[in-house]
């Protein structure tokens, strides 16, 4: 546990500034509220200095602003922008996230893993270190959506969190929290 704390930072990203420059109509307040407490993700200290999206707070001035490890930064930016998350200490889709960081849709964490693994440039060492520390040492929770009928499950959801007692034609899903797969 102490080893984990040495390697990780919590990332709380607020996209409010970017949103305000793009939006000029009456929905700014709701957009700002949506992104105010964006996501707490975990990234190792070593990566923070060469990236702008993989740190305690985003240092990026805008969406295109990347650090000295731009390929790794793109991967972190992609993860940070995952739309479907379960906020810390809250319920969503009938699942309680008891952690102090966001649980992210497992599809997003898989894309993050693939992005890091696909880096072939001189950044490969940076992306490998980040991937190892995120997926192997920290191993945060992500959540899986299952669209199939599951025996004994009588509550399904849609993306608006409406509840259904049946899964008509597989268009609704159930959710379960799981640990991300290990890096190795």
mmCIF file with all atom_site columns, C-alpha atoms in Angstrom:
data_model
loop_
_atom_site.group_PDB
_atom_site.id
_atom_site.type_symbol
_atom_site.label_atom_id
_atom_site.label_alt_id
_atom_site.label_comp_id
_atom_site.label_asym_id
_atom_site.label_entity_id
_atom_site.label_seq_id
_atom_site.pdbx_PDB_ins_code
_atom_site.Cartn_x
_atom_site.Cartn_y
_atom_site.Cartn_z
_atom_site.occupancy
_atom_site.B_iso_or_equiv
_atom_site.pdbx_formal_charge
_atom_site.auth_seq_id
_atom_site.auth_comp_id
_atom_site.auth_asym_id
_atom_site.auth_atom_id
_atom_site.pdbx_PDB_model_num
ATOM 1   C CA . UNK A 1 1   ? 0.000   0.000   0.000   1.00 0.00 ? 1   UNK A CA 1
ATOM 2   C CA . UNK A 1 2   ? 2.798   2.426   0.882   1.00 0.00 ? 2   UNK A CA 1
ATOM 3   C CA . UNK A 1 3   ? 4.465   1.558   -2.418  1.00 0.00 ? 3   UNK A CA 1
ATOM 4   C CA . UNK A 1 4   ? 1.313   2.519   -4.294  1.00 0.00 ? 4   UNK A CA 1
ATOM 5   C CA . UNK A 1 5   ? 1.189   5.923   -2.638  1.00 0.00 ? 5   UNK A CA 1
ATOM 6   C CA . UNK A 1 6   ? 4.738   6.626   -3.794  1.00 0.00 ? 6   UNK A CA 1
ATOM 7   C CA . UNK A 1 7   ? 3.776   6.024   -7.415  1.00 0.00 ? 7   UNK A CA 1
ATOM 8   C CA . UNK A 1 8   ? 0.387   7.662   -7.748  1.00 0.00 ? 8   UNK A CA 1
ATOM 9   C CA . UNK A 1 9   ? -1.247  11.038  -7.914  1.00 0.00 ? 9   UNK A CA 1
ATOM 10  C CA . UNK A 1 10  ? -4.902  11.792  -8.091  1.00 0.00 ? 10  UNK A CA 1
ATOM 11  C CA . UNK A 1 11  ? -5.955  13.644  -11.183 1.00 0.00 ? 11  UNK A CA 1
ATOM 12  C CA . UNK A 1 12  ? -8.886  15.968  -10.891 1.00 0.00 ? 12  UNK A CA 1
ATOM 13  C CA . UNK A 1 13  ? -9.484  17.474  -14.275 1.00 0.00 ? 13  UNK A CA 1
ATOM 14  C CA . UNK A 1 14  ? -11.777 20.403  -14.835 1.00 0.00 ? 14  UNK A CA 1
ATOM 15  C CA . UNK A 1 15  ? -12.645 21.115  -18.425 1.00 0.00 ? 15  UNK A CA 1
ATOM 16  C CA . UNK A 1 16  ? -14.619 24.228  -17.498 1.00 0.00 ? 16  UNK A CA 1
ATOM 17  C CA . UNK A 1 17  ? -12.210 26.674  -19.138 1.00 0.00 ? 17  UNK A CA 1
ATOM 18  C CA . UNK A 1 18  ? -12.281 24.841  -22.468 1.00 0.00 ? 18  UNK A CA 1
ATOM 19  C CA . UNK A 1 19  ? -16.047 24.575  -22.366 1.00 0.00 ? 19  UNK A CA 1
ATOM 20  C CA . UNK A 1 20  ? -16.556 28.277  -21.653 1.00 0.00 ? 20  UNK A CA 1
ATOM 21  C CA . UNK A 1 21  ? -14.481 29.302  -24.646 1.00 0.00 ? 21  UNK A CA 1
ATOM 22  C CA . UNK A 1 22  ? -16.557 27.042  -26.899 1.00 0.00 ? 22  UNK A CA 1
ATOM 23  C CA . UNK A 1 23  ? -19.989 27.726  -25.383 1.00 0.00 ? 23  UNK A CA 1
ATOM 24  C CA . UNK A 1 24  ? -21.682 31.079  -25.368 1.00 0.00 ? 24  UNK A CA 1
ATOM 25  C CA . UNK A 1 25  ? -25.335 30.158  -24.842 1.00 0.00 ? 25  UNK A CA 1
ATOM 26  C CA . UNK A 1 26  ? -27.405 29.665  -21.695 1.00 0.00 ? 26  UNK A CA 1
ATOM 27  C CA . UNK A 1 27  ? -26.233 26.139  -20.915 1.00 0.00 ? 27  UNK A CA 1
ATOM 28  C CA . UNK A 1 28  ? -22.794 27.140  -19.666 1.00 0.00 ? 28  UNK A CA 1
ATOM 29  C CA . UNK A 1 29  ? -23.727 26.641  -15.989 1.00 0.00 ? 29  UNK A CA 1
ATOM 30  C CA . UNK A 1 30  ? -24.863 23.047  -16.484 1.00 0.00 ? 30  UNK A CA 1
ATOM 31  C CA . UNK A 1 31  ? -21.803 22.234  -18.582 1.00 0.00 ? 31  UNK A CA 1
ATOM 32  C CA . UNK A 1 32  ? -19.486 23.732  -15.966 1.00 0.00 ? 32  UNK A CA 1
ATOM 33  C CA . UNK A 1 33  ? -21.252 21.777  -13.223 1.00 0.00 ? 33  UNK A CA 1
ATOM 34  C CA . UNK A 1 34  ? -20.877 18.570  -15.237 1.00 0.00 ? 34  UNK A CA 1
ATOM 35  C CA . UNK A 1 35  ? -17.115 19.006  -15.578 1.00 0.00 ? 35  UNK A CA 1
ATOM 36  C CA . UNK A 1 36  ? -16.365 20.748  -12.286 1.00 0.00 ? 36  UNK A CA 1
ATOM 37  C CA . UNK A 1 37  ? -15.306 17.567  -10.524 1.00 0.00 ? 37  UNK A CA 1
ATOM 38  C CA . UNK A 1 38  ? -14.420 15.637  -13.656 1.00 0.00 ? 38  UNK A CA 1
ATOM 39  C CA . UNK A 1 39  ? -12.451 12.543  -12.762 1.00 0.00 ? 39  UNK A CA 1
ATOM 40  C CA . UNK A 1 40  ? -9.904  11.375  -10.257 1.00 0.00 ? 40  UNK A CA 1
ATOM 41  C CA . UNK A 1 41  ? -7.574  9.045   -12.070 1.00 0.00 ? 41  UNK A CA 1
ATOM 42  C CA . UNK A 1 42  ? -4.268  7.736   -10.911 1.00 0.00 ? 42  UNK A CA 1
ATOM 43  C CA . UNK A 1 43  ? -0.992  8.377   -12.672 1.00 0.00 ? 43  UNK A CA 1
ATOM 44  C CA . UNK A 1 44  ? 2.600   7.841   -11.511 1.00 0.00 ? 44  UNK A CA 1
ATOM 45  C CA . UNK A 1 45  ? 4.778   10.765  -10.453 1.00 0.00 ? 45  UNK A CA 1
ATOM 46  C CA . UNK A 1 46  ? 7.408   10.076  -13.107 1.00 0.00 ? 46  UNK A CA 1
ATOM 47  C CA . UNK A 1 47  ? 5.021   10.665  -15.990 1.00 0.00 ? 47  UNK A CA 1
ATOM 48  C CA . UNK A 1 48  ? 3.690   13.956  -14.669 1.00 0.00 ? 48  UNK A CA 1
ATOM 49  C CA . UNK A 1 49  ? 6.740   16.019  -15.623 1.00 0.00 ? 49  UNK A CA 1
ATOM 50  C CA . UNK A 1 50  ? 6.682   15.114  -19.344 1.00 0.00 ? 50  UNK A CA 1
ATOM 51  C CA . UNK A 1 51  ? 2.922   15.177  -19.942 1.00 0.00 ? 51  UNK A CA 1
ATOM 52  C CA . UNK A 1 52  ? 0.115   17.662  -19.538 1.00 0.00 ? 52  UNK A CA 1
ATOM 53  C CA . UNK A 1 53  ? -2.838  15.250  -19.264 1.00 0.00 ? 53  UNK A CA 1
ATOM 54  C CA . UNK A 1 54  ? -1.349  12.514  -17.025 1.00 0.00 ? 54  UNK A CA 1
ATOM 55  C CA . UNK A 1 55  ? -0.883  14.433  -13.809 1.00 0.00 ? 55  UNK A CA 1
ATOM 56  C CA . UNK A 1 56  ? -2.506  15.613  -10.623 1.00 0.00 ? 56  UNK A CA 1
ATOM 57  C CA . UNK A 1 57  ? -4.219  18.372  -12.566 1.00 0.00 ? 57  UNK A CA 1
ATOM 58  C CA . UNK A 1 58  ? -4.303  18.959  -16.275 1.00 0.00 ? 58  UNK A CA 1
ATOM 59  C CA . UNK A 1 59  ? -1.734  21.537  -17.284 1.00 0.00 ? 59  UNK A CA 1
ATOM 60  C CA . UNK A 1 60  ? -3.054  21.625  -20.852 1.00 0.00 ? 60  UNK A CA 1
ATOM 61  C CA . UNK A 1 61  ? -4.230  25.040  -22.021 1.00 0.00 ? 61  UNK A CA 1
ATOM 62  C CA . UNK A 1 62  ? -6.650  23.450  -24.469 1.00 0.00 ? 62  UNK A CA 1
ATOM 63  C CA . UNK A 1 63  ? -7.541  20.129  -26.065 1.00 0.00 ? 63  UNK A CA 1
ATOM 64  C CA . UNK A 1 64  ? -4.592  20.252  -28.498 1.00 0.00 ? 64  UNK A CA 1
ATOM 65  C CA . UNK A 1 65  ? -1.966  21.198  -25.885 1.00 0.00 ? 65  UNK A CA 1
ATOM 66  C CA . UNK A 1 66  ? 0.311   18.205  -25.290 1.00 0.00 ? 66  UNK A CA 1
ATOM 67  C CA . UNK A 1 67  ? 3.520   17.793  -23.302 1.00 0.00 ? 67  UNK A CA 1
ATOM 68  C CA . UNK A 1 68  ? 6.981   16.459  -24.198 1.00 0.00 ? 68  UNK A CA 1
ATOM 69  C CA . UNK A 1 69  ? 5.517   12.942  -24.475 1.00 0.00 ? 69  UNK A CA 1
ATOM 70  C CA . UNK A 1 70  ? 2.642   13.732  -26.855 1.00 0.00 ? 70  UNK A CA 1
ATOM 71  C CA . UNK A 1 71  ? 1.680   10.147  -27.711 1.00 0.00 ? 71  UNK A CA 1
ATOM 72  C CA . UNK A 1 72  ? 1.380   9.237   -24.035 1.00 0.00 ? 72  UNK A CA 1
ATOM 73  C CA . UNK A 1 73  ? -0.500  12.489  -23.423 1.00 0.00 ? 73  UNK A CA 1
ATOM 74  C CA . UNK A 1 74  ? -3.023  11.587  -26.140 1.00 0.00 ? 74  UNK A CA 1
ATOM 75  C CA . UNK A 1 75  ? -3.692  8.292   -24.371 1.00 0.00 ? 75  UNK A CA 1
ATOM 76  C CA . UNK A 1 76  ? -4.258  10.021  -21.018 1.00 0.00 ? 76  UNK A CA 1
ATOM 77  C CA . UNK A 1 77  ? -6.447  12.669  -22.643 1.00 0.00 ? 77  UNK A CA 1
ATOM 78  C CA . UNK A 1 78  ? -8.568  9.918   -24.201 1.00 0.00 ? 78  UNK A CA 1
ATOM 79  C CA . UNK A 1 79  ? -9.042  8.234   -20.802 1.00 0.00 ? 79  UNK A CA 1
ATOM 80  C CA . UNK A 1 80  ? -9.833  11.500  -19.033 1.00 0.00 ? 80  UNK A CA 1
ATOM 81  C CA . UNK A 1 81  ? -12.541 12.225  -21.589 1.00 0.00 ? 81  UNK A CA 1
ATOM 82  C CA . UNK A 1 82  ? -14.372 8.941   -21.095 1.00 0.00 ? 82  UNK A CA 1
ATOM 83  C CA . UNK A 1 83  ? -18.017 9.944   -20.896 1.00 0.00 ? 83  UNK A CA 1
ATOM 84  C CA . UNK A 1 84  ? -19.347 7.179   -18.662 1.00 0.00 ? 84  UNK A CA 1
ATOM 85  C CA . UNK A 1 85  ? -17.963 7.152   -15.139 1.00 0.00 ? 85  UNK A CA 1
ATOM 86  C CA . UNK A 1 86  ? -19.219 6.457   -11.644 1.00 0.00 ? 86  UNK A CA 1
ATOM 87  C CA . UNK A 1 87  ? -18.143 9.302   -9.371  1.00 0.00 ? 87  UNK A CA 1
ATOM 88  C CA . UNK A 1 88  ? -16.424 8.566   -6.059  1.00 0.00 ? 88  UNK A CA 1
ATOM 89  C CA . UNK A 1 89  ? -18.740 7.543   -3.221  1.00 0.00 ? 89  UNK A CA 1
ATOM 90  C CA . UNK A 1 90  ? -21.875 7.603   -5.401  1.00 0.00 ? 90  UNK A CA 1
ATOM 91  C CA . UNK A 1 91  ? -24.396 5.248   -6.983  1.00 0.00 ? 91  UNK A CA 1
ATOM 92  C CA . UNK A 1 92  ? -24.949 4.871   -10.701 1.00 0.00 ? 92  UNK A CA 1
ATOM 93  C CA . UNK A 1 93  ? -26.706 2.050   -12.538 1.00 0.00 ? 93  UNK A CA 1
ATOM 94  C CA . UNK A 1 94  ? -27.471 0.495   -9.154  1.00 0.00 ? 94  UNK A CA 1
ATOM 95  C CA . UNK A 1 95  ? -23.771 0.127   -8.280  1.00 0.00 ? 95  UNK A CA 1
ATOM 96  C CA . UNK A 1 96  ? -22.048 1.967   -5.434  1.00 0.00 ? 96  UNK A CA 1
ATOM 97  C CA . UNK A 1 97  ? -18.492 3.186   -6.033  1.00 0.00 ? 97  UNK A CA 1
ATOM 98  C CA . UNK A 1 98  ? -16.954 3.144   -2.561  1.00 0.00 ? 98  UNK A CA 1
ATOM 99  C CA . UNK A 1 99  ? -13.560 4.414   -3.765  1.00 0.00 ? 99  UNK A CA 1
ATOM 100 C CA . UNK A 1 100 ? -12.109 7.936   -3.662  1.00 0.00 ? 100 UNK A CA 1
ATOM 101 C CA . UNK A 1 101 ? -11.526 7.901   -7.411  1.00 0.00 ? 101 UNK A CA 1
ATOM 102 C CA . UNK A 1 102 ? -13.815 7.509   -10.400 1.00 0.00 ? 102 UNK A CA 1
ATOM 103 C CA . UNK A 1 103 ? -14.727 4.071   -11.711 1.00 0.00 ? 103 UNK A CA 1
ATOM 104 C CA . UNK A 1 104 ? -14.447 4.302   -15.495 1.00 0.00 ? 104 UNK A CA 1
ATOM 105 C CA . UNK A 1 105 ? -16.240 2.273   -18.156 1.00 0.00 ? 105 UNK A CA 1
ATOM 106 C CA . UNK A 1 106 ? -13.991 -0.759  -18.812 1.00 0.00 ? 106 UNK A CA 1
ATOM 107 C CA . UNK A 1 107 ? -14.205 -0.045  -22.554 1.00 0.00 ? 107 UNK A CA 1
ATOM 108 C CA . UNK A 1 108 ? -12.386 3.243   -21.906 1.00 0.00 ? 108 UNK A CA 1
ATOM 109 C CA . UNK A 1 109 ? -9.671  1.586   -19.822 1.00 0.00 ? 109 UNK A CA 1
ATOM 110 C CA . UNK A 1 110 ? -9.184  -1.029  -22.567 1.00 0.00 ? 110 UNK A CA 1
ATOM 111 C CA . UNK A 1 111 ? -8.746  1.765   -25.140 1.00 0.00 ? 111 UNK A CA 1
ATOM 112 C CA . UNK A 1 112 ? -6.263  3.443   -22.778 1.00 0.00 ? 112 UNK A CA 1
ATOM 113 C CA . UNK A 1 113 ? -4.302  0.178   -22.456 1.00 0.00 ? 113 UNK A CA 1
ATOM 114 C CA . UNK A 1 114 ? -4.288  -0.343  -26.247 1.00 0.00 ? 114 UNK A CA 1
ATOM 115 C CA . UNK A 1 115 ? -3.222  3.256   -26.833 1.00 0.00 ? 115 UNK A CA 1
ATOM 116 C CA . UNK A 1 116 ? -0.255  2.932   -24.445 1.00 0.00 ? 116 UNK A CA 1
ATOM 117 C CA . UNK A 1 117 ? 0.774   -0.433  -25.899 1.00 0.00 ? 117 UNK A CA 1
ATOM 118 C CA . UNK A 1 118 ? 0.645   0.911   -29.468 1.00 0.00 ? 118 UNK A CA 1
ATOM 119 C CA . UNK A 1 119 ? 3.250   3.596   -28.785 1.00 0.00 ? 119 UNK A CA 1
ATOM 120 C CA . UNK A 1 120 ? 6.354   2.574   -30.737 1.00 0.00 ? 120 UNK A CA 1
ATOM 121 C CA . UNK A 1 121 ? 8.379   5.780   -30.596 1.00 0.00 ? 121 UNK A CA 1
ATOM 122 C CA . UNK A 1 122 ? 11.021  6.870   -28.095 1.00 0.00 ? 122 UNK A CA 1
ATOM 123 C CA . UNK A 1 123 ? 8.132   7.306   -25.650 1.00 0.00 ? 123 UNK A CA 1
ATOM 124 C CA . UNK A 1 124 ? 7.688   3.546   -25.353 1.00 0.00 ? 124 UNK A CA 1
ATOM 125 C CA . UNK A 1 125 ? 9.521   3.515   -22.005 1.00 0.00 ? 125 UNK A CA 1
ATOM 126 C CA . UNK A 1 126 ? 7.289   6.259   -20.615 1.00 0.00 ? 126 UNK A CA 1
ATOM 127 C CA . UNK A 1 127 ? 4.085   4.603   -21.797 1.00 0.00 ? 127 UNK A CA 1
ATOM 128 C CA . UNK A 1 128 ? 5.231   1.216   -20.483 1.00 0.00 ? 128 UNK A CA 1
ATOM 129 C CA . UNK A 1 129 ? 6.014   2.683   -17.050 1.00 0.00 ? 129 UNK A CA 1
ATOM 130 C CA . UNK A 1 130 ? 2.638   4.428   -16.919 1.00 0.00 ? 130 UNK A CA 1
ATOM 131 C CA . UNK A 1 131 ? 0.796   1.303   -18.060 1.00 0.00 ? 131 UNK A CA 1
ATOM 132 C CA . UNK A 1 132 ? 2.599   -0.895  -15.555 1.00 0.00 ? 132 UNK A CA 1
ATOM 133 C CA . UNK A 1 133 ? 1.916   1.439   -12.647 1.00 0.00 ? 133 UNK A CA 1
ATOM 134 C CA . UNK A 1 134 ? -1.709  2.139   -13.601 1.00 0.00 ? 134 UNK A CA 1
ATOM 135 C CA . UNK A 1 135 ? -2.781  -1.373  -14.603 1.00 0.00 ? 135 UNK A CA 1
ATOM 136 C CA . UNK A 1 136 ? -0.467  -3.531  -12.493 1.00 0.00 ? 136 UNK A CA 1
ATOM 137 C CA . UNK A 1 137 ? 0.313   -1.681  -9.277  1.00 0.00 ? 137 UNK A CA 1
ATOM 138 C CA . UNK A 1 138 ? -2.709  0.573   -8.747  1.00 0.00 ? 138 UNK A CA 1
ATOM 139 C CA . UNK A 1 139 ? -5.371  -1.521  -10.567 1.00 0.00 ? 139 UNK A CA 1
ATOM 140 C CA . UNK A 1 140 ? -8.384  0.791   -10.152 1.00 0.00 ? 140 UNK A CA 1
ATOM 141 C CA . UNK A 1 141 ? -11.963 -0.380  -10.567 1.00 0.00 ? 141 UNK A CA 1
ATOM 142 C CA . UNK A 1 142 ? -13.745 -0.092  -13.862 1.00 0.00 ? 142 UNK A CA 1
ATOM 143 C CA . UNK A 1 143 ? -17.281 -1.159  -14.652 1.00 0.00 ? 143 UNK A CA 1
ATOM 144 C CA . UNK A 1 144 ? -18.577 -3.644  -17.191 1.00 0.00 ? 144 UNK A CA 1
ATOM 145 C CA . UNK A 1 145 ? -21.910 -3.311  -18.958 1.00 0.00 ? 145 UNK A CA 1
ATOM 146 C CA . UNK A 1 146 ? -23.574 -6.613  -19.806 1.00 0.00 ? 146 UNK A CA 1
ATOM 147 C CA . UNK A 1 147 ? -26.372 -6.458  -22.355 1.00 0.00 ? 147 UNK A CA 1
ATOM 148 C CA . UNK A 1 148 ? -27.346 -10.139 -22.132 1.00 0.00 ? 148 UNK A CA 1
ATOM 149 C CA . UNK A 1 149 ? -30.087 -11.512 -19.907 1.00 0.00 ? 149 UNK A CA 1
ATOM 150 C CA . UNK A 1 150 ? -28.515 -12.735 -16.691 1.00 0.00 ? 150 UNK A CA 1
ATOM 151 C CA . UNK A 1 151 ? -30.389 -15.333 -14.613 1.00 0.00 ? 151 UNK A CA 1
ATOM 152 C CA . UNK A 1 152 ? -31.463 -13.895 -11.270 1.00 0.00 ? 152 UNK A CA 1
ATOM 153 C CA . UNK A 1 153 ? -30.919 -10.286 -12.373 1.00 0.00 ? 153 UNK A CA 1
ATOM 154 C CA . UNK A 1 154 ? -34.132 -8.305  -12.583 1.00 0.00 ? 154 UNK A CA 1
ATOM 155 C CA . UNK A 1 155 ? -32.837 -4.758  -12.851 1.00 0.00 ? 155 UNK A CA 1
ATOM 156 C CA . UNK A 1 156 ? -31.396 -3.340  -16.048 1.00 0.00 ? 156 UNK A CA 1
ATOM 157 C CA . UNK A 1 157 ? -30.573 0.237   -17.041 1.00 0.00 ? 157 UNK A CA 1
ATOM 158 C CA . UNK A 1 158 ? -30.311 2.505   -20.043 1.00 0.00 ? 158 UNK A CA 1
ATOM 159 C CA . UNK A 1 159 ? -27.772 5.320   -20.451 1.00 0.00 ? 159 UNK A CA 1
ATOM 160 C CA . UNK A 1 160 ? -30.154 7.755   -18.714 1.00 0.00 ? 160 UNK A CA 1
ATOM 161 C CA . UNK A 1 161 ? -30.195 5.468   -15.639 1.00 0.00 ? 161 UNK A CA 1
ATOM 162 C CA . UNK A 1 162 ? -33.841 4.485   -16.154 1.00 0.00 ? 162 UNK A CA 1
ATOM 163 C CA . UNK A 1 163 ? -34.567 1.096   -14.557 1.00 0.00 ? 163 UNK A CA 1
ATOM 164 C CA . UNK A 1 164 ? -36.161 -1.870  -16.330 1.00 0.00 ? 164 UNK A CA 1
ATOM 165 C CA . UNK A 1 165 ? -37.176 -5.267  -14.976 1.00 0.00 ? 165 UNK A CA 1
ATOM 166 C CA . UNK A 1 166 ? -36.500 -7.052  -18.260 1.00 0.00 ? 166 UNK A CA 1
ATOM 167 C CA . UNK A 1 167 ? -33.886 -6.691  -20.939 1.00 0.00 ? 167 UNK A CA 1
ATOM 168 C CA . UNK A 1 168 ? -36.033 -6.384  -24.047 1.00 0.00 ? 168 UNK A CA 1
ATOM 169 C CA . UNK A 1 169 ? -33.974 -7.478  -27.018 1.00 0.00 ? 169 UNK A CA 1
ATOM 170 C CA . UNK A 1 170 ? -30.700 -6.790  -25.229 1.00 0.00 ? 170 UNK A CA 1
ATOM 171 C CA . UNK A 1 171 ? -31.015 -3.005  -25.426 1.00 0.00 ? 171 UNK A CA 1
ATOM 172 C CA . UNK A 1 172 ? -30.572 -2.479  -21.676 1.00 0.00 ? 172 UNK A CA 1
ATOM 173 C CA . UNK A 1 173 ? -27.624 -3.456  -19.513 1.00 0.00 ? 173 UNK A CA 1
ATOM 174 C CA . UNK A 1 174 ? -26.570 -4.424  -16.028 1.00 0.00 ? 174 UNK A CA 1
ATOM 175 C CA . UNK A 1 175 ? -23.343 -3.140  -14.484 1.00 0.00 ? 175 UNK A CA 1
ATOM 176 C CA . UNK A 1 176 ? -20.735 -4.661  -12.226 1.00 0.00 ? 176 UNK A CA 1
ATOM 177 C CA . UNK A 1 177 ? -17.515 -3.223  -10.848 1.00 0.00 ? 177 UNK A CA 1
ATOM 178 C CA . UNK A 1 178 ? -14.317 -5.111  -11.512 1.00 0.00 ? 178 UNK A CA 1
ATOM 179 C CA . UNK A 1 179 ? -10.581 -4.483  -11.291 1.00 0.00 ? 179 UNK A CA 1
ATOM 180 C CA . UNK A 1 180 ? -8.836  -3.490  -14.508 1.00 0.00 ? 180 UNK A CA 1
ATOM 181 C CA . UNK A 1 181 ? -6.815  -6.299  -16.039 1.00 0.00 ? 181 UNK A CA 1
ATOM 182 C CA . UNK A 1 182 ? -3.140  -6.409  -15.108 1.00 0.00 ? 182 UNK A CA 1
ATOM 183 C CA . UNK A 1 183 ? -0.634  -4.859  -17.499 1.00 0.00 ? 183 UNK A CA 1
ATOM 184 C CA . UNK A 1 184 ? 1.563   -7.909  -18.023 1.00 0.00 ? 184 UNK A CA 1
#
